[in-house]
Structure formats: C-alpha cells, structure tokens
JSON list of C-alpha atoms in Angstrom, two decimals:
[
{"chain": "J", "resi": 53, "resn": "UNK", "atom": "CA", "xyz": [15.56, -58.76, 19.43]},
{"chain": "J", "resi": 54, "resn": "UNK", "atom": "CA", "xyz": [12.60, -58.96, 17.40]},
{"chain": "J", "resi": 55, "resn": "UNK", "atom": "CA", "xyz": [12.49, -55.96, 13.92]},
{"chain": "J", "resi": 56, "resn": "UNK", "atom": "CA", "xyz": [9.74, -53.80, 15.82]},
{"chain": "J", "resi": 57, "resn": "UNK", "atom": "CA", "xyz": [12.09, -53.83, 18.97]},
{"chain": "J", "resi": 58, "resn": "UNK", "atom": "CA", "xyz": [15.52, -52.86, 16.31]},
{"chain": "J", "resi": 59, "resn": "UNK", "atom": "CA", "xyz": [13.75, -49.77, 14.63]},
{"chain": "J", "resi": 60, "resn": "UNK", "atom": "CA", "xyz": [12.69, -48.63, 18.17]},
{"chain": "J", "resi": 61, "resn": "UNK", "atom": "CA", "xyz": [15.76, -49.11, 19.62]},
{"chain": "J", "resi": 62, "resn": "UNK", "atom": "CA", "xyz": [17.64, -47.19, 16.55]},
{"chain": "J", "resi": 63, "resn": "UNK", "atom": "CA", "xyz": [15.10, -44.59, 16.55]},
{"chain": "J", "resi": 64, "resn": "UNK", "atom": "CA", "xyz": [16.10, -43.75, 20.73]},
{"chain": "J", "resi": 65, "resn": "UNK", "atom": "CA", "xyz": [19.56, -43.86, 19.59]},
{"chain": "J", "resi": 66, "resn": "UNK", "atom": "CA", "xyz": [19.59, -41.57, 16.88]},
{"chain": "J", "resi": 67, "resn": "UNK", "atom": "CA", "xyz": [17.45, -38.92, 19.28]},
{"chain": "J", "resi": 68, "resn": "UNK", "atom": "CA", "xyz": [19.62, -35.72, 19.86]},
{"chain": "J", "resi": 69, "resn": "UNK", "atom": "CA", "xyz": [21.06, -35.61, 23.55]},
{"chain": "J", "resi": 70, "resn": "UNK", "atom": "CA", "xyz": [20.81, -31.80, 23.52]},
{"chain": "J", "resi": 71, "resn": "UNK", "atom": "CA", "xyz": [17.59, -29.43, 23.82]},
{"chain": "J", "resi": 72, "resn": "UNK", "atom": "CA", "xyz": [17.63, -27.39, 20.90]},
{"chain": "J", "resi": 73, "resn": "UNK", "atom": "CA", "xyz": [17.25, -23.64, 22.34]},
{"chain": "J", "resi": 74, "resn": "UNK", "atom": "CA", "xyz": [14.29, -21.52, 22.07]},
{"chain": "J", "resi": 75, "resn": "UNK", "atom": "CA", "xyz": [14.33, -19.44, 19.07]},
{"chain": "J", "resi": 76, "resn": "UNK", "atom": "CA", "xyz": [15.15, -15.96, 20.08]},
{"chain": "J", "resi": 77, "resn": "UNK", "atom": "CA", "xyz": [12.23, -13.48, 19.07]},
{"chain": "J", "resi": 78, "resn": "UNK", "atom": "CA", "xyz": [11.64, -11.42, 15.62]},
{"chain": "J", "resi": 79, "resn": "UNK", "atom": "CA", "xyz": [12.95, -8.04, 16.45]},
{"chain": "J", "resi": 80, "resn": "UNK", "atom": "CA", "xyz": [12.25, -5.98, 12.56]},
{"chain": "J", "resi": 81, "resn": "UNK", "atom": "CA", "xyz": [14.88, -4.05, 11.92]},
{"chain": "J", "resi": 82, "resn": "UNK", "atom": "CA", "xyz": [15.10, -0.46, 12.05]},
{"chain": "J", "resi": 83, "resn": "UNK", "atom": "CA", "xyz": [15.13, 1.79, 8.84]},
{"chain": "J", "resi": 84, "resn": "UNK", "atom": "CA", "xyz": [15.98, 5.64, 10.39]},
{"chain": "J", "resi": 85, "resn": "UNK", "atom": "CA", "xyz": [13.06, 7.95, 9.59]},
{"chain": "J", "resi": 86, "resn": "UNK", "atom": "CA", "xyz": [10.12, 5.90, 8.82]},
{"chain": "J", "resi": 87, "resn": "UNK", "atom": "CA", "xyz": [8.86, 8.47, 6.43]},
{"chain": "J", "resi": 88, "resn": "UNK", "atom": "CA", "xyz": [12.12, 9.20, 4.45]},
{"chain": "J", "resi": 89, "resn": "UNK", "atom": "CA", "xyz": [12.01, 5.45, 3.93]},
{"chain": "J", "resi": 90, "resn": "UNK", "atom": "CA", "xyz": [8.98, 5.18, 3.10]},
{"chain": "J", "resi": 91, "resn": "UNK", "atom": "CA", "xyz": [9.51, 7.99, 0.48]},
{"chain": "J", "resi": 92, "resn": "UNK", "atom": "CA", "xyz": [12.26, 6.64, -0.96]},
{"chain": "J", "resi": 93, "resn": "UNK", "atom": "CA", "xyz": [11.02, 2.68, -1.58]},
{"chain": "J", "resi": 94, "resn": "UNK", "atom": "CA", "xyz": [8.26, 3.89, -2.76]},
{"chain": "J", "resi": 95, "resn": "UNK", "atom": "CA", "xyz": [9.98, 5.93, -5.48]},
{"chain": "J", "resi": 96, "resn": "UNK", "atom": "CA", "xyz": [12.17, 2.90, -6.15]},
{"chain": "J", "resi": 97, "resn": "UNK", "atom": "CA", "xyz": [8.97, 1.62, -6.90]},
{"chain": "J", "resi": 98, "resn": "UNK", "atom": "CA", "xyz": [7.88, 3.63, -10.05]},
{"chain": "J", "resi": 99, "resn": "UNK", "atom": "CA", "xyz": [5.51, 5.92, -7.74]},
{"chain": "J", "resi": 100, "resn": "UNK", "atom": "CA", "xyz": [5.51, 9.66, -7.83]},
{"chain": "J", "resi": 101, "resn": "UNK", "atom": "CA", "xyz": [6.33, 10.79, -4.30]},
{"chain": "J", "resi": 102, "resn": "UNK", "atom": "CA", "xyz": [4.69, 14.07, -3.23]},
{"chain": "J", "resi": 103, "resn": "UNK", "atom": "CA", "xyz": [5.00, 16.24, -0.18]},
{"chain": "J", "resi": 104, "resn": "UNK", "atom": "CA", "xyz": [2.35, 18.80, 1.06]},
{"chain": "J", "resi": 105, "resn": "UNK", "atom": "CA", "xyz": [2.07, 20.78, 3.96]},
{"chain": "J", "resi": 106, "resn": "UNK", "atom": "CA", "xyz": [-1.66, 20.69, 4.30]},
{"chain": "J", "resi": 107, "resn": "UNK", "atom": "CA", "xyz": [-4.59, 19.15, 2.86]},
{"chain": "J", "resi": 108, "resn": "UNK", "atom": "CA", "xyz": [-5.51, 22.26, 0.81]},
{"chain": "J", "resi": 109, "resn": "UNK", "atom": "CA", "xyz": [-2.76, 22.04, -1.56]},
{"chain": "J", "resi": 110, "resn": "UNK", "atom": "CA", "xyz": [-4.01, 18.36, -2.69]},
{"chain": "J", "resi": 111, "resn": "UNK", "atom": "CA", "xyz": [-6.23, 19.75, -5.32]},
{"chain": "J", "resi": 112, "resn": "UNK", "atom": "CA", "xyz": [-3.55, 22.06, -6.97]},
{"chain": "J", "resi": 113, "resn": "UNK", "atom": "CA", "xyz": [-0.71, 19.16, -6.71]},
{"chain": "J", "resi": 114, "resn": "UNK", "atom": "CA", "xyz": [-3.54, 16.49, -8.45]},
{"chain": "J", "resi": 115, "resn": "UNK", "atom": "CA", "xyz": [-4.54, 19.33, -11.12]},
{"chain": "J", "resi": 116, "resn": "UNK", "atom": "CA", "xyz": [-0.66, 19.66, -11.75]},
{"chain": "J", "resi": 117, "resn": "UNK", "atom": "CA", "xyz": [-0.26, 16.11, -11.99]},
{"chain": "J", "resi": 118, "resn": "UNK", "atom": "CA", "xyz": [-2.93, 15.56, -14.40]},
{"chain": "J", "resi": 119, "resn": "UNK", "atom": "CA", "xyz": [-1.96, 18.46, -16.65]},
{"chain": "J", "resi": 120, "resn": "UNK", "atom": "CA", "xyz": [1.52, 17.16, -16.43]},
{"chain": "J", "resi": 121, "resn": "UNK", "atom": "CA", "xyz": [0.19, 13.70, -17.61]},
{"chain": "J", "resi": 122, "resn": "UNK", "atom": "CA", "xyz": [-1.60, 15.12, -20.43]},
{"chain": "J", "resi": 123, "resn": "UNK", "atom": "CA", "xyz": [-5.07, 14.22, -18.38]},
{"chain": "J", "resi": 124, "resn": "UNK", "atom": "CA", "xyz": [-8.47, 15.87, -18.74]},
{"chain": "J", "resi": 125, "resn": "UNK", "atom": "CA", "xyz": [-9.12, 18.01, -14.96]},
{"chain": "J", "resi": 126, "resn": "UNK", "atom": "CA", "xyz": [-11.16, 15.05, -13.93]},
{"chain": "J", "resi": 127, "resn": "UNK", "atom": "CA", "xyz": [-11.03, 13.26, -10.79]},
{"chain": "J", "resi": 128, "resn": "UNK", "atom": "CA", "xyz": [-13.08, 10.34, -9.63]},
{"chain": "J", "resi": 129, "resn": "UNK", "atom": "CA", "xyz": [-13.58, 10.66, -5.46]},
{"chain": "J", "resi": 130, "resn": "UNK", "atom": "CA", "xyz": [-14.44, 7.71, -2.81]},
{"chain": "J", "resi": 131, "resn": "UNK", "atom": "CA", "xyz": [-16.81, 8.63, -0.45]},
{"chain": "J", "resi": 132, "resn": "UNK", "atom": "CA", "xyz": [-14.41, 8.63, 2.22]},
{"chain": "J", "resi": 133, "resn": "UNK", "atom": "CA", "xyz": [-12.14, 11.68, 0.70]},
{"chain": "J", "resi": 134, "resn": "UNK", "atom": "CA", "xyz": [-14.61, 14.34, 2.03]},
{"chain": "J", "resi": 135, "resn": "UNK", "atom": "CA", "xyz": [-12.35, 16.17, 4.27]},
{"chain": "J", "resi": 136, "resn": "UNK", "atom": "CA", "xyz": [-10.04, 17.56, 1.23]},
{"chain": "J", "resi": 137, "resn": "UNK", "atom": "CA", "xyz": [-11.02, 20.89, 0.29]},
{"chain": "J", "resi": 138, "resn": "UNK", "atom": "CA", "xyz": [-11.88, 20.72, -3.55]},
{"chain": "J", "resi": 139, "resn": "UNK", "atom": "CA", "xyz": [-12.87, 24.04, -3.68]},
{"chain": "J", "resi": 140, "resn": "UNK", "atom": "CA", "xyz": [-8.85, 25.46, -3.93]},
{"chain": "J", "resi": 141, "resn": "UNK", "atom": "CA", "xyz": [-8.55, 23.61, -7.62]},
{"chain": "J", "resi": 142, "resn": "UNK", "atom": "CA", "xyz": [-11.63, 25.35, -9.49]},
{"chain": "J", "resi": 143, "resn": "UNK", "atom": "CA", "xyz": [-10.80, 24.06, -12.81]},
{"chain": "J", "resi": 144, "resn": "UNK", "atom": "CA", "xyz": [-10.77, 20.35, -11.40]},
{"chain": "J", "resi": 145, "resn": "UNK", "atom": "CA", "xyz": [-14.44, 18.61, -12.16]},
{"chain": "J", "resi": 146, "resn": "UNK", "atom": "CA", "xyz": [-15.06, 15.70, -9.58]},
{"chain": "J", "resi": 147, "resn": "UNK", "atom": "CA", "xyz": [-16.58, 12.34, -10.43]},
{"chain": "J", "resi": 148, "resn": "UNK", "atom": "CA", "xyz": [-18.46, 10.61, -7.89]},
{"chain": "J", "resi": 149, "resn": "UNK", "atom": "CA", "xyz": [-18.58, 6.99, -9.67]},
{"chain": "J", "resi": 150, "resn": "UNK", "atom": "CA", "xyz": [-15.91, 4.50, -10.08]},
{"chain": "J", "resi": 151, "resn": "UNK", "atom": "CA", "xyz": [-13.49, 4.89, -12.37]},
{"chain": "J", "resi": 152, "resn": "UNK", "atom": "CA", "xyz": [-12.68, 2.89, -15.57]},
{"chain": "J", "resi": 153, "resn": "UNK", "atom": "CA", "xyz": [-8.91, 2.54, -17.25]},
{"chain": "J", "resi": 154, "resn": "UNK", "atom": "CA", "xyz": [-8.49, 5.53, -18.65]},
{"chain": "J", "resi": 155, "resn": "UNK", "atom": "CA", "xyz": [-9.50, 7.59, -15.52]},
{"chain": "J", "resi": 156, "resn": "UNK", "atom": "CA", "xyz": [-7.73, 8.99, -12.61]},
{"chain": "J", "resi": 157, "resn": "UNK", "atom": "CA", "xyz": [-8.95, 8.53, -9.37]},
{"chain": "J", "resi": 158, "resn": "UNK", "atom": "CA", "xyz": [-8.13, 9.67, -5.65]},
{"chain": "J", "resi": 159, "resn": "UNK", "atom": "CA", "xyz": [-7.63, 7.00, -2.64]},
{"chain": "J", "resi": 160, "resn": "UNK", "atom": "CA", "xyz": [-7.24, 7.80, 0.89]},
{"chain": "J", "resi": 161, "resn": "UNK", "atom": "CA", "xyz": [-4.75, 5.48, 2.23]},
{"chain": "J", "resi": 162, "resn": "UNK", "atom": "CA", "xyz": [-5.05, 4.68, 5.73]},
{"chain": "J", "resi": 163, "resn": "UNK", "atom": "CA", "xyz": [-1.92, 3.35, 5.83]},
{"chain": "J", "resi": 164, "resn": "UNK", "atom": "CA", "xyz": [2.14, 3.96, 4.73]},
{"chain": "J", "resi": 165, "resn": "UNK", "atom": "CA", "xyz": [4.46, 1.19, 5.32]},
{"chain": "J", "resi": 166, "resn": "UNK", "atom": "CA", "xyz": [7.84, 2.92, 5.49]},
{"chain": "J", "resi": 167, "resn": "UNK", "atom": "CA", "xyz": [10.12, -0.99, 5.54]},
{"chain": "J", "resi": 168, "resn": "UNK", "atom": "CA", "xyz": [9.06, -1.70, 1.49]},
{"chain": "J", "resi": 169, "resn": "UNK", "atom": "CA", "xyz": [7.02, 1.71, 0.87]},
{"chain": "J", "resi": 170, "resn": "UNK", "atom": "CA", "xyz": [3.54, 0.51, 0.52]},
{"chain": "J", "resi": 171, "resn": "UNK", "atom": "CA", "xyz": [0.03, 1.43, 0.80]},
{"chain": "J", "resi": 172, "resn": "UNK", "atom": "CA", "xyz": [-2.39, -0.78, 3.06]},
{"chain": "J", "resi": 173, "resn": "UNK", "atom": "CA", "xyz": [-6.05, -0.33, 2.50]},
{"chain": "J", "resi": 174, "resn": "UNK", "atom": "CA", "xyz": [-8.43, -2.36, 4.62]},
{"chain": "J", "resi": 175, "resn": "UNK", "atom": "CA", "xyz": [-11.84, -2.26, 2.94]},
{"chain": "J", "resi": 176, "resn": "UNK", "atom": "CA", "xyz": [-14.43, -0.36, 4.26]},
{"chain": "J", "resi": 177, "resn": "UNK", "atom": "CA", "xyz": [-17.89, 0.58, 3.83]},
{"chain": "J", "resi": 178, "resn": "UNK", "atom": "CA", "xyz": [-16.93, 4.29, 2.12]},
{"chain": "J", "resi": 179, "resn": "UNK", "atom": "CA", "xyz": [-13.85, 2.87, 0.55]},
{"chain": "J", "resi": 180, "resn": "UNK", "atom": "CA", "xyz": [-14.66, -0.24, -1.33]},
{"chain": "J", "resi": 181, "resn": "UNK", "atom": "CA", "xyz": [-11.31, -2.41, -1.83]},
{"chain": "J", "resi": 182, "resn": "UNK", "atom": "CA", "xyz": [-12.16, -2.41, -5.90]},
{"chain": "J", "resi": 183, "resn": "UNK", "atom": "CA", "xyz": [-11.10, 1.66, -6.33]},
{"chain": "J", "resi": 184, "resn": "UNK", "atom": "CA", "xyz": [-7.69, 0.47, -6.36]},
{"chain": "J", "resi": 185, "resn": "UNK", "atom": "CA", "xyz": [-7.84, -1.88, -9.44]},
{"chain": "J", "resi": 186, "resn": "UNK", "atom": "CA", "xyz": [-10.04, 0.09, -11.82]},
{"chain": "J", "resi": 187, "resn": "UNK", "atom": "CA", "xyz": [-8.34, 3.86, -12.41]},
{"chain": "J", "resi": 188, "resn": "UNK", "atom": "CA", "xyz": [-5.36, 3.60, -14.77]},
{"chain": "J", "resi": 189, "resn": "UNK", "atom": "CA", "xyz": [-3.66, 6.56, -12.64]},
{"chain": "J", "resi": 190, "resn": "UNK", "atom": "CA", "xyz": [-4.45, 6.66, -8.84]},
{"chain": "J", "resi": 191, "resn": "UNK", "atom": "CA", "xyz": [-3.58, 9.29, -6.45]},
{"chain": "J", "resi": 192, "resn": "UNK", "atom": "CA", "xyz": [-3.30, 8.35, -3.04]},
{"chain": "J", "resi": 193, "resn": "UNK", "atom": "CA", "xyz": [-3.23, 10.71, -0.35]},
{"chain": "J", "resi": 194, "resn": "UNK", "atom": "CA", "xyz": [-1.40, 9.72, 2.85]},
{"chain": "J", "resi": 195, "resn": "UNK", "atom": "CA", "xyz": [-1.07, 11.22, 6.05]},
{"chain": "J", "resi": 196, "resn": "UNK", "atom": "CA", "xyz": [2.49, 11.48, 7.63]},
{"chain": "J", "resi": 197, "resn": "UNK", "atom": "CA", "xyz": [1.53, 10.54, 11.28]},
{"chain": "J", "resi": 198, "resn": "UNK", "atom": "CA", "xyz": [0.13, 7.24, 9.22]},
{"chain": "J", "resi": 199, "resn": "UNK", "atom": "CA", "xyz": [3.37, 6.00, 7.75]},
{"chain": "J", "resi": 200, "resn": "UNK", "atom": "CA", "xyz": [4.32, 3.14, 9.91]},
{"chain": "J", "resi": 201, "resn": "UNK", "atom": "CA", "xyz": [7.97, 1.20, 10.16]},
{"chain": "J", "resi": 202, "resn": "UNK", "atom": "CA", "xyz": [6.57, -2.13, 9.44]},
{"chain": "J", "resi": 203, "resn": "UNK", "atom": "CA", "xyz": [3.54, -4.48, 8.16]},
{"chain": "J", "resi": 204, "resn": "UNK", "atom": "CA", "xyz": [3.04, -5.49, 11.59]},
{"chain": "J", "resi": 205, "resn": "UNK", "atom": "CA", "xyz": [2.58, -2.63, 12.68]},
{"chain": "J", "resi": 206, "resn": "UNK", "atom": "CA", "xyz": [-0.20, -1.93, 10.60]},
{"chain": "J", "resi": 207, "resn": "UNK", "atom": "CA", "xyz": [-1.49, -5.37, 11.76]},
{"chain": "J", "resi": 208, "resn": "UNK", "atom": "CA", "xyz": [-1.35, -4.56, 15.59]},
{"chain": "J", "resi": 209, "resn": "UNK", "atom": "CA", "xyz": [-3.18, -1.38, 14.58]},
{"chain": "J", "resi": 210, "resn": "UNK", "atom": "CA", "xyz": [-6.07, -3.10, 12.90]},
{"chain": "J", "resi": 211, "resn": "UNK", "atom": "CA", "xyz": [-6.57, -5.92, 15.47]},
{"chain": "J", "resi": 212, "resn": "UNK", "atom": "CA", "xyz": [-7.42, -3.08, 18.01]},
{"chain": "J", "resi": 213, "resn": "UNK", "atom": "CA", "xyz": [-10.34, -3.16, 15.99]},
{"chain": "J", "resi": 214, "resn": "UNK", "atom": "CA", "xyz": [-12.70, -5.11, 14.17]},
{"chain": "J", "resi": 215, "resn": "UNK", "atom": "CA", "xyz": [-10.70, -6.56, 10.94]},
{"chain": "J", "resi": 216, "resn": "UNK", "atom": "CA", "xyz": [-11.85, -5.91, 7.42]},
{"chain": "J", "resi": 217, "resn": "UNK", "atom": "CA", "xyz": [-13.34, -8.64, 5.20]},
{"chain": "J", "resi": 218, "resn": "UNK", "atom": "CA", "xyz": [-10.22, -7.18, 2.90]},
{"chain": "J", "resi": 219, "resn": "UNK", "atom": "CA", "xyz": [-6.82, -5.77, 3.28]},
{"chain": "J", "resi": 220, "resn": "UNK", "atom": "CA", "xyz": [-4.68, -4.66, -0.20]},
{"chain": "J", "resi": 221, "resn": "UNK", "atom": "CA", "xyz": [-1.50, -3.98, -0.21]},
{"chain": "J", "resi": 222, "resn": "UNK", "atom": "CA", "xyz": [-0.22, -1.79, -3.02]},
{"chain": "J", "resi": 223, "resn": "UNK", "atom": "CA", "xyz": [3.39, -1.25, -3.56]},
{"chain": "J", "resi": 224, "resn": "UNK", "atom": "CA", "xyz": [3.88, 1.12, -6.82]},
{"chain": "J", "resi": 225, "resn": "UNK", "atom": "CA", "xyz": [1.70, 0.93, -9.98]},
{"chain": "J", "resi": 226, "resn": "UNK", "atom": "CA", "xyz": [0.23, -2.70, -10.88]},
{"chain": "J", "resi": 227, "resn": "UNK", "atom": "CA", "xyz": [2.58, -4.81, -13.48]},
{"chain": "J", "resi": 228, "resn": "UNK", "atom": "CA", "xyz": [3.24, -8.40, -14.44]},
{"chain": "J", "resi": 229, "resn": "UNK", "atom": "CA", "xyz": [5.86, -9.89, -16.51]},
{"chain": "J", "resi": 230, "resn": "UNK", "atom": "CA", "xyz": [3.57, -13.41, -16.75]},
{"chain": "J", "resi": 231, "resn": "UNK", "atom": "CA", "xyz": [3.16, -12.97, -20.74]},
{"chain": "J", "resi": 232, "resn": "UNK", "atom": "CA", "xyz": [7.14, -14.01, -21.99]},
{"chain": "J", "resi": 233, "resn": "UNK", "atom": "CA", "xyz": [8.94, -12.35, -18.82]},
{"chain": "J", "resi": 234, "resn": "UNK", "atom": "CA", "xyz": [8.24, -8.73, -20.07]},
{"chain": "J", "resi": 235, "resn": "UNK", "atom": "CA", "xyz": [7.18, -5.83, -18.15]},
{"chain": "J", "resi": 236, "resn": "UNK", "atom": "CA", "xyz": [3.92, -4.62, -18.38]},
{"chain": "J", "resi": 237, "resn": "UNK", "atom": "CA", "xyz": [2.38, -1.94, -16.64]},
{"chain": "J", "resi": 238, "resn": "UNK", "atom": "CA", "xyz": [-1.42, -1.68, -15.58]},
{"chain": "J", "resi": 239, "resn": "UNK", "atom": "CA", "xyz": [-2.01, -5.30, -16.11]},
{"chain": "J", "resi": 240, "resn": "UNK", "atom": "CA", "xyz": [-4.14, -5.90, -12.53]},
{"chain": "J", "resi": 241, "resn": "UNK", "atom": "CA", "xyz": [-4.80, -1.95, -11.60]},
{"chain": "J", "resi": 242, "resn": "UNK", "atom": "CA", "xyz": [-3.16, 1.25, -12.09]},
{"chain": "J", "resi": 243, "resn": "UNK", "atom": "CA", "xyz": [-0.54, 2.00, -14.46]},
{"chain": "J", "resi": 244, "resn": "UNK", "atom": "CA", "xyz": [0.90, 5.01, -12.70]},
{"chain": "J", "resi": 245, "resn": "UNK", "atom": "CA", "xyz": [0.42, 5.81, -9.25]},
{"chain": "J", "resi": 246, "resn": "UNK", "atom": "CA", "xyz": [1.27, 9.12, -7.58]},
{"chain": "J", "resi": 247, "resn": "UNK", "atom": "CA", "xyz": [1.26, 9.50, -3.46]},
{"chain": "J", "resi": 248, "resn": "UNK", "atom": "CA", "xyz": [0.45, 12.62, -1.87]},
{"chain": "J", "resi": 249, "resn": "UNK", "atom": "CA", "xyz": [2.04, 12.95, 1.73]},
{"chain": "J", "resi": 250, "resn": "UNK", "atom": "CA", "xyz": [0.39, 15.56, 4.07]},
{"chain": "J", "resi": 251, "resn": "UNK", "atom": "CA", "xyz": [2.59, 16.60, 6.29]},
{"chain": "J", "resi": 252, "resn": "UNK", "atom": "CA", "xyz": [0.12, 18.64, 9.29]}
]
C-alpha cells in the first residue's frame, strides 16, 4: 500500500459512523412583559427611565429633566420630532441645528428592544444617524407599542422594508474604559441619556 493510499485509507477510517443531527432551531427566550423589561435593563444601564401617558407631557418631563440637571431650557429637535406638541412647555426654547457636547437634544427612537433595553435607530433622511453621538444629554422618546422582545425582531421589521444605509444601537449613555480600564462617560456620544416612554 503505497503513502497516498495509507492517509486515504486512515482518513475513511477515522470518519464518524453516525449523522450528526440537525441542530434544533433558535427559539429567544421569553422575558414576561416586554416593556417592564425593557424598562428595567435599560435602567441597569445608567438611563433615566420615564413613563408618560401621552405625547403632550414630553415637553414638561424634558423641561423637568433639564432643570433637574442644572441645564439651560434648550432643546435641540430632529426634523422627524414634529408630532410632539412643544407648545405645553412655554419656557422651553427649541434649536433646530445639531447639537454640540454640552447640549441636550431630543431623538425619536423607532425602536425599544425590551431582551438588553436598547434603542435601535435606522438612519433616515429626517433623522440623520450622527444626532446620537453629538448631544452630551439625549432624550429619546419611545413609543410603547414600539418596544419589541428581541433584536430580531426589530430586524424582521426592517426587512419588510427597504434597509437603512445605517442602523445604531444605543444601550445607555456612551462610555469606554480603553484609557487604563477606567470608566468614562461620554467618550463616543452622550454622557447621560434619559428615555421617555409614551404610553397611548
């Protein structure tokens, strides 16, 4: 028997006799109420959690939350936040341009993922993907009915139509512990981040 016909041979003997079965399919698990857990990994997360019953309490909760944060009653706005009714929060000046570091800023978040309580934003035309790494505080206001048990959910949702050029995730304020394993807060985006839940 020849060396070729020796490896060969040892190769065919060395083949399993049994078929290895299928692998069964990725079932996520369940986490209860979708929103509760979303609520409460987010917290875990260093974000504010806030609940409001409609959309015309957002202006008084983000004036509170400024005030409470020592803040001026300034508010940078995307484009795509036009269905919150500024008027309710007089005192509250808007800012239509990007913000900078030391500014707060609102962001609509089309998407709650209740599994690790994080925000999905797929980029769009009136929501660039940049808001979210430029305000040192950001607000983001979430519907309820948008909170969704898992990241593949939100991925089944966005194939049913055309996919962004960008999709963040953002899972409590922005921090790094590169620089000698410490904590720091704000290093890639926000420094605090507060979520606004509407519950209607």
């Amino acid at each position: 028997m020849s060396a070729r016909e020796e490896i060969l041979s040892a190769i065919i003997r060395a083949r399993p006799t049994k078929v290895a079965p299928a692998p069964l399919p990725y079932v996520a698990p369940a986490h209860g109420d979708p929103l509760q857990a979303f609520a409460d990994r987010a917290t875990r997360a260093n974000a504010d959690v806030r609940f409001v019953t409609s959309e015309a309490e957002i202006p008084l909760v983000i004036a509170e939350l400024l005030r409470a944060r020592n803040l001026p009653a300034a508010i940078h706005v995307p484009p795509n936040a036009t269905q919150v009714p500024w008027d309710s929060a007089p005192g509250l000046t808007l800012e239509q341009s990007a913000p900078g570091p030391e500014d707060a800023a609102v962001a609509i978040a089309p998407f709650g993922i209740a599994e690790t309580g994080t925000l999905a934003y797929p980029a769009r035309a009136d929501a660039p993907a940049s808001w979210h790494f430029r305000a040192g505080f950001e607000i983001a206001v979430l519907r309820a009915t948008d909170v969704l048990p898992h990241m593949e959910d939100v991925l089944a949702r966005l194939k049913a139509r055309e996919l962004p050029s960008t999709l963040n995730f953002v899972t409590g304020p922005s921090r790094t512990g590169d620089i000698e394993q410490t904590l720091e807060l704000g290093a890639h985006g926000p420094k605090a981040l507060a979520i606004l839940i509407v519950r209607n």
